[in-house]
Structure formats: C-alpha cells, structure tokens
C-alpha cells in the first residue's frame, strides 16, 4: 500500500450519523462504533473492525453507503485486527480471498496499535439447565458476566471479566462473585482459506488448559473441514479460594461440513474423542437467518446416544453507552445448546469464546449475499 489515509473520526460520525440506513437488530449506528479503520486510497479498500453486531452485513451496509468512500470500494472486515476477506457490493456482491502475500503486505503497511480499539465492556448472560426431575423440573445455573478484551497484538487478545451469580441449583458452586473466564486467544489467517484459533487459560464450563482449532474454509465454496484438539483440567472457585486439578482430559475432533446455499443450511459431520475419553460421532443441521442461527443435532458415543437443539441470537439493546474510548454494550450473541439426555456425559464439550466454524459461517459469501436478495 503506497498511500494509506486514516479516516477523520469526526467527519465520519457526521456523515454516517445522517445515513438513512436502519438496523433492526440494534437501531441506527454511527462510525463511532467502528474500530481500527484504515482507508487504502490506492486500492479503494477500507479495513475496519466492528464488534457490536453478530451479523457482518450490518456494518457493511453502513460503510457501503458512506459518502466519504469511493463508489464500489472493497470492504475488509477485521477480526482481532486480522483481515477475513475482501467484499464488494457492485456490480454484484462478491467475495475475494486474501493471499498470504497480501496479508503480509497489510501487516507491514499498517502496524498494529491497541489504542485503535475501545475499552469495551460487554454484558453476557450465562445459562445452564437440566430438565426432567419430577420434584424439580428445572435445575439451572444462571450468571451475568461483565467481560472485556485487551488487544495485545494483531490477532492476540486477553479475555477477562467478572462473573455475578444469580441462581444455582445445578451444582455445588457457591454464589460468590468471582473472575469470569480469563484466557488468551490468538486468531490466525494463514493463507487464502486456512484459519486457526489458539486459546490458553481458564475457559467456560470450569475447564482450563489449551485449545487449538484449525479450519479450511473457502468463503466462496460449500465445502469446509476442520480439526480441534485440547488438553484441559477442572477448576473451581470456592469462597475466597481457587481449586484446580491436573491437565488430564484430551479432546480431539475432526469435522467436514457442506453448505446448501439456497437455504443457508449447513450439514456438518464430526467425530473423535470428546471430554472424559468419550468417543463417537455427531451430525449437525444448521440454518442461518440474517440475525439468528438455529441448529438440530444427534450424537452417538460410547457413553450413549442423544439429540437436541442449539441457537445463537443477538442480545438487545446492543450499545448501551459509549464515548470515543469507552463502550458498554450487551454481547453480540447468546449461544445455547440443549440435549435430551443428561447426566451421562455424552459428547461433552467446553467453550472457549467462539468456535472457528461458527465464526467463519458468518462471513460466507452466500450468507451475506442472500441478505441483499441476490
């Protein structure tokens, strides 16, 4: 990039603040919600990051209708400072992948600066439940998490926060205010269609350790496949104390997925070793809507067979309060899964902030293009 011009924040706020674009998910937006924005005037390309919406199209529409940008500019969404792909609205919506050389050139020409990100706090509900006991039909564990991210370098963030318990009749965890999951995550875009996510620290579901995910996902094609492995142990927060066990649980899973483009439906087959040395296979049927994702699944392992459903939805109101440097918001999505059988550890897993396949599904060309009626 021979000429890189950074957008003047005040001008962009004025222009996009007057934009007629409306967002059903969170109301109107402004450029104050965008972070790490860079304009490459030579290539007519805009790099940006937007953490407020779970649907990338919301941010793309705001930028595409911004009069500061040249008509037909390429839009490049970033995730943790790393480019995902290149998108263009005209003449038809299209997606182009970055080569390794293009990624290296961007990193060289645009040095990473953590100051280009807001000090962002998001409010996230956490809900776990078992159903079925006659004496107590619903056993639940509900918490509210106040979480934030510290951007350390390109792709590398520290996730941290505070957990506020609401109710717990599911396990023996006392209702004590305690740290939310604290872990490092490195997101890597290796080549055109190869991505990785590496996490280390205290995860969700009371597990700590290391998790590595790899995915080959051409955002223009229906097929994708991935690998995930991890080594974890149990941890627990007694009142005014911290307890943990050794790293003794090895996870290794592989999957292949096919996307039926007309309906934004993904069929995913996965298998391997789940938690507690439980081995088996699982099939997922996932349907993407503009702001919601719904899935059905069935699983068979050495510990038994079961099925269930899952979904991911946005949490209103989105942005609650913000300035140029600070923001308080609700989380961009709430993801939850239910299974019919309980107590048998059938295909059990832990959470590490995001699953790589779920993240990349949001940036697939067909998913975004369908929202424009094309």
mmCIF file of N, CA and C in Angstrom, residues 189-268:
data_model
loop_
_atom_site.group_PDB
_atom_site.id
_atom_site.type_symbol
_atom_site.label_atom_id
_atom_site.label_comp_id
_atom_site.label_asym_id
_atom_site.label_seq_id
_atom_site.Cartn_x
_atom_site.Cartn_y
_atom_site.Cartn_z
ATOM 1 N N UNK A 189 -4.966 -16.012 10.349
ATOM 2 C CA UNK A 189 -5.354 -16.289 8.970
ATOM 3 C C UNK A 189 -4.071 -16.678 8.247
ATOM 4 N N UNK A 190 -3.918 -17.962 7.966
ATOM 5 C CA UNK A 190 -2.643 -18.481 7.500
ATOM 6 C C UNK A 190 -2.454 -18.224 6.014
ATOM 7 N N UNK A 191 -3.445 -18.572 5.228
ATOM 8 C CA UNK A 191 -3.371 -18.405 3.779
ATOM 9 C C UNK A 191 -4.748 -17.980 3.288
ATOM 10 N N UNK A 192 -5.075 -18.310 2.047
ATOM 11 C CA UNK A 192 -6.340 -17.852 1.485
ATOM 12 C C UNK A 192 -7.542 -18.386 2.258
ATOM 13 N N UNK A 193 -7.566 -19.662 2.578
ATOM 14 C CA UNK A 193 -8.754 -20.274 3.174
ATOM 15 C C UNK A 193 -8.419 -21.084 4.414
ATOM 16 N N UNK A 194 -7.273 -20.812 5.035
ATOM 17 C CA UNK A 194 -6.840 -21.566 6.214
ATOM 18 C C UNK A 194 -6.762 -20.639 7.416
ATOM 19 N N UNK A 195 -7.469 -21.028 8.493
ATOM 20 C CA UNK A 195 -7.563 -20.204 9.682
ATOM 21 C C UNK A 195 -7.280 -21.062 10.919
ATOM 22 N N UNK A 196 -6.788 -20.400 11.979
ATOM 23 C CA UNK A 196 -6.540 -21.093 13.244
ATOM 24 C C UNK A 196 -6.977 -20.214 14.408
ATOM 25 N N UNK A 197 -7.334 -20.875 15.499
ATOM 26 C CA UNK A 197 -7.636 -20.210 16.760
ATOM 27 C C UNK A 197 -6.952 -20.990 17.870
ATOM 28 N N UNK A 198 -6.111 -20.310 18.643
ATOM 29 C CA UNK A 198 -5.361 -20.934 19.731
ATOM 30 C C UNK A 198 -5.717 -20.224 21.026
ATOM 31 N N UNK A 199 -6.203 -20.965 22.015
ATOM 32 C CA UNK A 199 -6.631 -20.383 23.284
ATOM 33 C C UNK A 199 -5.931 -21.085 24.441
ATOM 34 N N UNK A 200 -5.597 -20.309 25.473
ATOM 35 C CA UNK A 200 -4.955 -20.863 26.659
ATOM 36 C C UNK A 200 -5.398 -20.071 27.886
ATOM 37 N N UNK A 201 -5.815 -20.776 28.939
ATOM 38 C CA UNK A 201 -6.222 -20.105 30.167
ATOM 39 C C UNK A 201 -7.389 -20.797 30.821
ATOM 40 N N UNK A 202 -8.210 -20.011 31.527
ATOM 41 C CA UNK A 202 -9.394 -20.515 32.216
ATOM 42 C C UNK A 202 -10.597 -20.338 31.306
ATOM 43 N N UNK A 203 -11.174 -21.455 30.839
ATOM 44 C CA UNK A 203 -12.274 -21.412 29.888
ATOM 45 C C UNK A 203 -13.621 -21.461 30.606
ATOM 46 N N UNK A 204 -14.684 -21.529 29.798
ATOM 47 C CA UNK A 204 -16.028 -21.741 30.314
ATOM 48 C C UNK A 204 -16.192 -23.217 30.706
ATOM 49 N N UNK A 205 -17.306 -23.517 31.383
ATOM 50 C CA UNK A 205 -17.608 -24.889 31.819
ATOM 51 C C UNK A 205 -16.565 -25.428 32.783
ATOM 52 N N UNK A 206 -15.901 -24.533 33.528
ATOM 53 C CA UNK A 206 -14.962 -24.927 34.594
ATOM 54 C C UNK A 206 -13.803 -25.761 34.074
ATOM 55 N N UNK A 207 -13.307 -25.426 32.885
ATOM 56 C CA UNK A 207 -12.142 -26.120 32.332
ATOM 57 C C UNK A 207 -11.028 -25.113 32.083
ATOM 58 N N UNK A 208 -9.807 -25.537 32.302
ATOM 59 C CA UNK A 208 -8.656 -24.699 31.983
ATOM 60 C C UNK A 208 -7.671 -25.511 31.160
ATOM 61 N N UNK A 209 -6.819 -24.829 30.410
ATOM 62 C CA UNK A 209 -5.834 -25.551 29.626
ATOM 63 C C UNK A 209 -5.564 -24.892 28.292
ATOM 64 N N UNK A 210 -5.413 -25.732 27.252
ATOM 65 C CA UNK A 210 -5.048 -25.296 25.915
ATOM 66 C C UNK A 210 -6.041 -25.852 24.905
ATOM 67 N N UNK A 211 -6.438 -25.026 23.945
ATOM 68 C CA UNK A 211 -7.340 -25.446 22.879
ATOM 69 C C UNK A 211 -6.833 -24.906 21.553
ATOM 70 N N UNK A 212 -6.795 -25.759 20.517
ATOM 71 C CA UNK A 212 -6.326 -25.364 19.186
ATOM 72 C C UNK A 212 -7.367 -25.791 18.159
ATOM 73 N N UNK A 213 -7.781 -24.855 17.318
ATOM 74 C CA UNK A 213 -8.726 -25.140 16.249
ATOM 75 C C UNK A 213 -8.110 -24.732 14.910
ATOM 76 N N UNK A 214 -8.304 -25.577 13.913
ATOM 77 C CA UNK A 214 -7.884 -25.271 12.544
ATOM 78 C C UNK A 214 -9.079 -25.476 11.620
ATOM 79 N N UNK A 215 -9.197 -24.601 10.603
ATOM 80 C CA UNK A 215 -10.287 -24.773 9.640
ATOM 81 C C UNK A 215 -9.855 -24.314 8.251
ATOM 82 N N UNK A 216 -10.170 -25.165 7.284
ATOM 83 C CA UNK A 216 -10.042 -24.793 5.877
ATOM 84 C C UNK A 216 -11.445 -24.413 5.408
ATOM 85 N N UNK A 217 -11.621 -23.147 5.075
ATOM 86 C CA UNK A 217 -12.955 -22.652 4.706
ATOM 87 C C UNK A 217 -12.817 -21.612 3.608
ATOM 88 N N UNK A 218 -13.056 -22.034 2.374
ATOM 89 C CA UNK A 218 -13.124 -21.106 1.256
ATOM 90 C C UNK A 218 -14.502 -20.445 1.318
ATOM 91 N N UNK A 219 -14.526 -19.137 1.551
ATOM 92 C CA UNK A 219 -15.781 -18.431 1.797
ATOM 93 C C UNK A 219 -16.639 -18.267 0.553
ATOM 94 N N UNK A 220 -16.193 -18.828 -0.568
ATOM 95 C CA UNK A 220 -16.998 -18.855 -1.783
ATOM 96 C C UNK A 220 -17.513 -20.246 -2.120
ATOM 97 N N UNK A 221 -17.088 -21.266 -1.379
ATOM 98 C CA UNK A 221 -17.400 -22.638 -1.739
ATOM 99 C C UNK A 221 -18.196 -23.330 -0.625
ATOM 100 N N UNK A 222 -18.927 -24.406 -0.974
ATOM 101 C CA UNK A 222 -19.804 -25.049 0.018
ATOM 102 C C UNK A 222 -19.081 -25.969 0.995
ATOM 103 N N UNK A 223 -17.929 -26.536 0.600
ATOM 104 C CA UNK A 223 -17.253 -27.496 1.470
ATOM 105 C C UNK A 223 -16.281 -26.808 2.415
ATOM 106 N N UNK A 224 -16.180 -27.327 3.643
ATOM 107 C CA UNK A 224 -15.150 -26.900 4.584
ATOM 108 C C UNK A 224 -14.849 -28.069 5.506
ATOM 109 N N UNK A 225 -13.696 -28.032 6.142
ATOM 110 C CA UNK A 225 -13.352 -29.080 7.097
ATOM 111 C C UNK A 225 -12.441 -28.501 8.170
ATOM 112 N N UNK A 226 -12.375 -29.196 9.313
ATOM 113 C CA UNK A 226 -11.580 -28.657 10.411
ATOM 114 C C UNK A 226 -11.129 -29.714 11.390
ATOM 115 N N UNK A 227 -10.210 -29.301 12.265
ATOM 116 C CA UNK A 227 -9.679 -30.114 13.347
ATOM 117 C C UNK A 227 -9.689 -29.288 14.618
ATOM 118 N N UNK A 228 -9.908 -29.959 15.742
ATOM 119 C CA UNK A 228 -9.843 -29.298 17.039
ATOM 120 C C UNK A 228 -9.226 -30.254 18.049
ATOM 121 N N UNK A 229 -8.313 -29.727 18.862
ATOM 122 C CA UNK A 229 -7.717 -30.529 19.916
ATOM 123 C C UNK A 229 -7.535 -29.670 21.154
ATOM 124 N N UNK A 230 -7.469 -30.330 22.297
ATOM 125 C CA UNK A 230 -7.297 -29.587 23.535
ATOM 126 C C UNK A 230 -6.894 -30.498 24.680
ATOM 127 N N UNK A 231 -6.210 -29.918 25.626
ATOM 128 C CA UNK A 231 -5.841 -30.611 26.855
ATOM 129 C C UNK A 231 -6.276 -29.729 28.005
ATOM 130 N N UNK A 232 -7.201 -30.239 28.828
ATOM 131 C CA UNK A 232 -7.790 -29.408 29.874
ATOM 132 C C UNK A 232 -7.864 -30.149 31.197
ATOM 133 N N UNK A 233 -8.125 -29.371 32.243
ATOM 134 C CA UNK A 233 -8.371 -29.898 33.573
ATOM 135 C C UNK A 233 -9.498 -29.121 34.228
ATOM 136 N N UNK A 234 -9.944 -29.577 35.367
ATOM 137 C CA UNK A 234 -11.064 -28.973 36.092
ATOM 138 C C UNK A 234 -10.558 -27.875 37.027
ATOM 139 N N UNK A 235 -11.313 -26.770 37.101
ATOM 140 C CA UNK A 235 -11.021 -25.749 38.114
ATOM 141 C C UNK A 235 -12.324 -25.296 38.771
ATOM 142 N N UNK A 236 -12.173 -24.675 39.944
ATOM 143 C CA UNK A 236 -13.343 -24.376 40.774
ATOM 144 C C UNK A 236 -12.998 -23.201 41.671
ATOM 145 N N UNK A 237 -14.003 -22.348 41.928
ATOM 146 C CA UNK A 237 -13.817 -21.196 42.812
ATOM 147 C C UNK A 237 -14.607 -21.374 44.105
ATOM 148 N N UNK A 238 -14.029 -22.006 45.139
ATOM 149 C CA UNK A 238 -14.665 -21.930 46.455
ATOM 150 C C UNK A 238 -14.631 -20.479 46.942
ATOM 151 N N UNK A 239 -15.340 -20.179 48.010
ATOM 152 C CA UNK A 239 -15.340 -18.821 48.548
ATOM 153 C C UNK A 239 -13.932 -18.458 48.996
ATOM 154 N N UNK A 240 -13.412 -17.373 48.443
ATOM 155 C CA UNK A 240 -12.080 -16.860 48.785
ATOM 156 C C UNK A 240 -10.964 -17.865 48.531
ATOM 157 N N UNK A 241 -11.107 -18.681 47.498
ATOM 158 C CA UNK A 241 -10.082 -19.680 47.221
ATOM 159 C C UNK A 241 -10.153 -20.066 45.744
ATOM 160 N N UNK A 242 -9.182 -20.868 45.323
ATOM 161 C CA UNK A 242 -9.134 -21.365 43.949
ATOM 162 C C UNK A 242 -8.630 -22.799 43.978
ATOM 163 N N UNK A 243 -9.379 -23.705 43.329
ATOM 164 C CA UNK A 243 -9.021 -25.123 43.311
ATOM 165 C C UNK A 243 -8.891 -25.587 41.864
ATOM 166 N N UNK A 244 -7.891 -26.409 41.598
ATOM 167 C CA UNK A 244 -7.754 -26.956 40.253
ATOM 168 C C UNK A 244 -7.141 -28.345 40.320
ATOM 169 N N UNK A 245 -7.414 -29.125 39.284
ATOM 170 C CA UNK A 245 -6.853 -30.460 39.149
ATOM 171 C C UNK A 245 -5.876 -30.474 37.982
ATOM 172 N N UNK A 246 -5.169 -31.571 37.808
ATOM 173 C CA UNK A 246 -4.155 -31.658 36.768
ATOM 174 C C UNK A 246 -4.796 -31.680 35.376
ATOM 175 N N UNK A 247 -3.991 -31.352 34.368
ATOM 176 C CA UNK A 247 -4.438 -31.436 32.977
ATOM 177 C C UNK A 247 -4.523 -32.907 32.585
ATOM 178 N N UNK A 248 -5.727 -33.422 32.481
ATOM 179 C CA UNK A 248 -5.877 -34.869 32.285
ATOM 180 C C UNK A 248 -6.957 -35.257 31.278
ATOM 181 N N UNK A 249 -7.520 -34.270 30.573
ATOM 182 C CA UNK A 249 -8.625 -34.580 29.664
ATOM 183 C C UNK A 249 -8.242 -34.136 28.254
ATOM 184 N N UNK A 250 -8.057 -35.107 27.365
ATOM 185 C CA UNK A 250 -7.614 -34.831 25.995
ATOM 186 C C UNK A 250 -8.795 -34.887 25.043
ATOM 187 N N UNK A 251 -8.925 -33.862 24.218
ATOM 188 C CA UNK A 251 -10.008 -33.771 23.227
ATOM 189 C C UNK A 251 -9.393 -33.724 21.836
ATOM 190 N N UNK A 252 -9.969 -34.492 20.909
ATOM 191 C CA UNK A 252 -9.503 -34.493 19.525
ATOM 192 C C UNK A 252 -10.689 -34.763 18.614
ATOM 193 N N UNK A 253 -11.053 -33.785 17.793
ATOM 194 C CA UNK A 253 -12.224 -33.891 16.932
ATOM 195 C C UNK A 253 -11.881 -33.436 15.518
ATOM 196 N N UNK A 254 -12.501 -34.072 14.551
ATOM 197 C CA UNK A 254 -12.399 -33.675 13.151
ATOM 198 C C UNK A 254 -13.808 -33.535 12.590
ATOM 199 N N UNK A 255 -13.978 -32.664 11.604
ATOM 200 C CA UNK A 255 -15.307 -32.492 11.012
ATOM 201 C C UNK A 255 -15.206 -32.117 9.554
ATOM 202 N N UNK A 256 -16.281 -32.374 8.838
ATOM 203 C CA UNK A 256 -16.440 -31.920 7.464
ATOM 204 C C UNK A 256 -17.856 -31.367 7.335
ATOM 205 N N UNK A 257 -17.996 -30.256 6.613
ATOM 206 C CA UNK A 257 -19.296 -29.584 6.508
ATOM 207 C C UNK A 257 -19.581 -29.232 5.060
ATOM 208 N N UNK A 258 -20.865 -29.300 4.708
ATOM 209 C CA UNK A 258 -21.313 -28.909 3.370
ATOM 210 C C UNK A 258 -22.448 -27.906 3.505
ATOM 211 N N UNK A 259 -22.382 -26.850 2.715
ATOM 212 C CA UNK A 259 -23.365 -25.776 2.775
ATOM 213 C C UNK A 259 -24.328 -25.861 1.592
ATOM 214 N N UNK A 260 -25.629 -25.965 1.890
ATOM 215 C CA UNK A 260 -26.673 -25.888 0.870
ATOM 216 C C UNK A 260 -27.032 -24.411 0.715
ATOM 217 N N UNK A 261 -26.549 -23.808 -0.349
ATOM 218 C CA UNK A 261 -26.502 -22.358 -0.417
ATOM 219 C C UNK A 261 -27.861 -21.691 -0.527
ATOM 220 N N UNK A 262 -28.828 -22.322 -1.192
ATOM 221 C CA UNK A 262 -30.112 -21.654 -1.405
ATOM 222 C C UNK A 262 -30.830 -21.335 -0.108
ATOM 223 N N UNK A 263 -30.664 -22.197 0.891
ATOM 224 C CA UNK A 263 -31.365 -22.011 2.163
ATOM 225 C C UNK A 263 -30.432 -21.638 3.307
ATOM 226 N N UNK A 264 -29.146 -21.417 3.029
ATOM 227 C CA UNK A 264 -28.170 -21.141 4.078
ATOM 228 C C UNK A 264 -28.196 -22.221 5.156
ATOM 229 N N UNK A 265 -28.209 -23.467 4.705
ATOM 230 C CA UNK A 265 -28.228 -24.624 5.591
ATOM 231 C C UNK A 265 -26.876 -25.325 5.508
ATOM 232 N N UNK A 266 -26.315 -25.652 6.659
ATOM 233 C CA UNK A 266 -25.043 -26.368 6.726
ATOM 234 C C UNK A 266 -25.264 -27.725 7.369
ATOM 235 N N UNK A 267 -24.774 -28.762 6.719
ATOM 236 C CA UNK A 267 -24.787 -30.113 7.260
ATOM 237 C C UNK A 267 -23.354 -30.449 7.670
ATOM 238 N N UNK A 268 -23.173 -30.770 8.941
ATOM 239 C CA UNK A 268 -21.828 -30.959 9.485
ATOM 240 C C UNK A 268 -21.728 -32.314 10.180
#
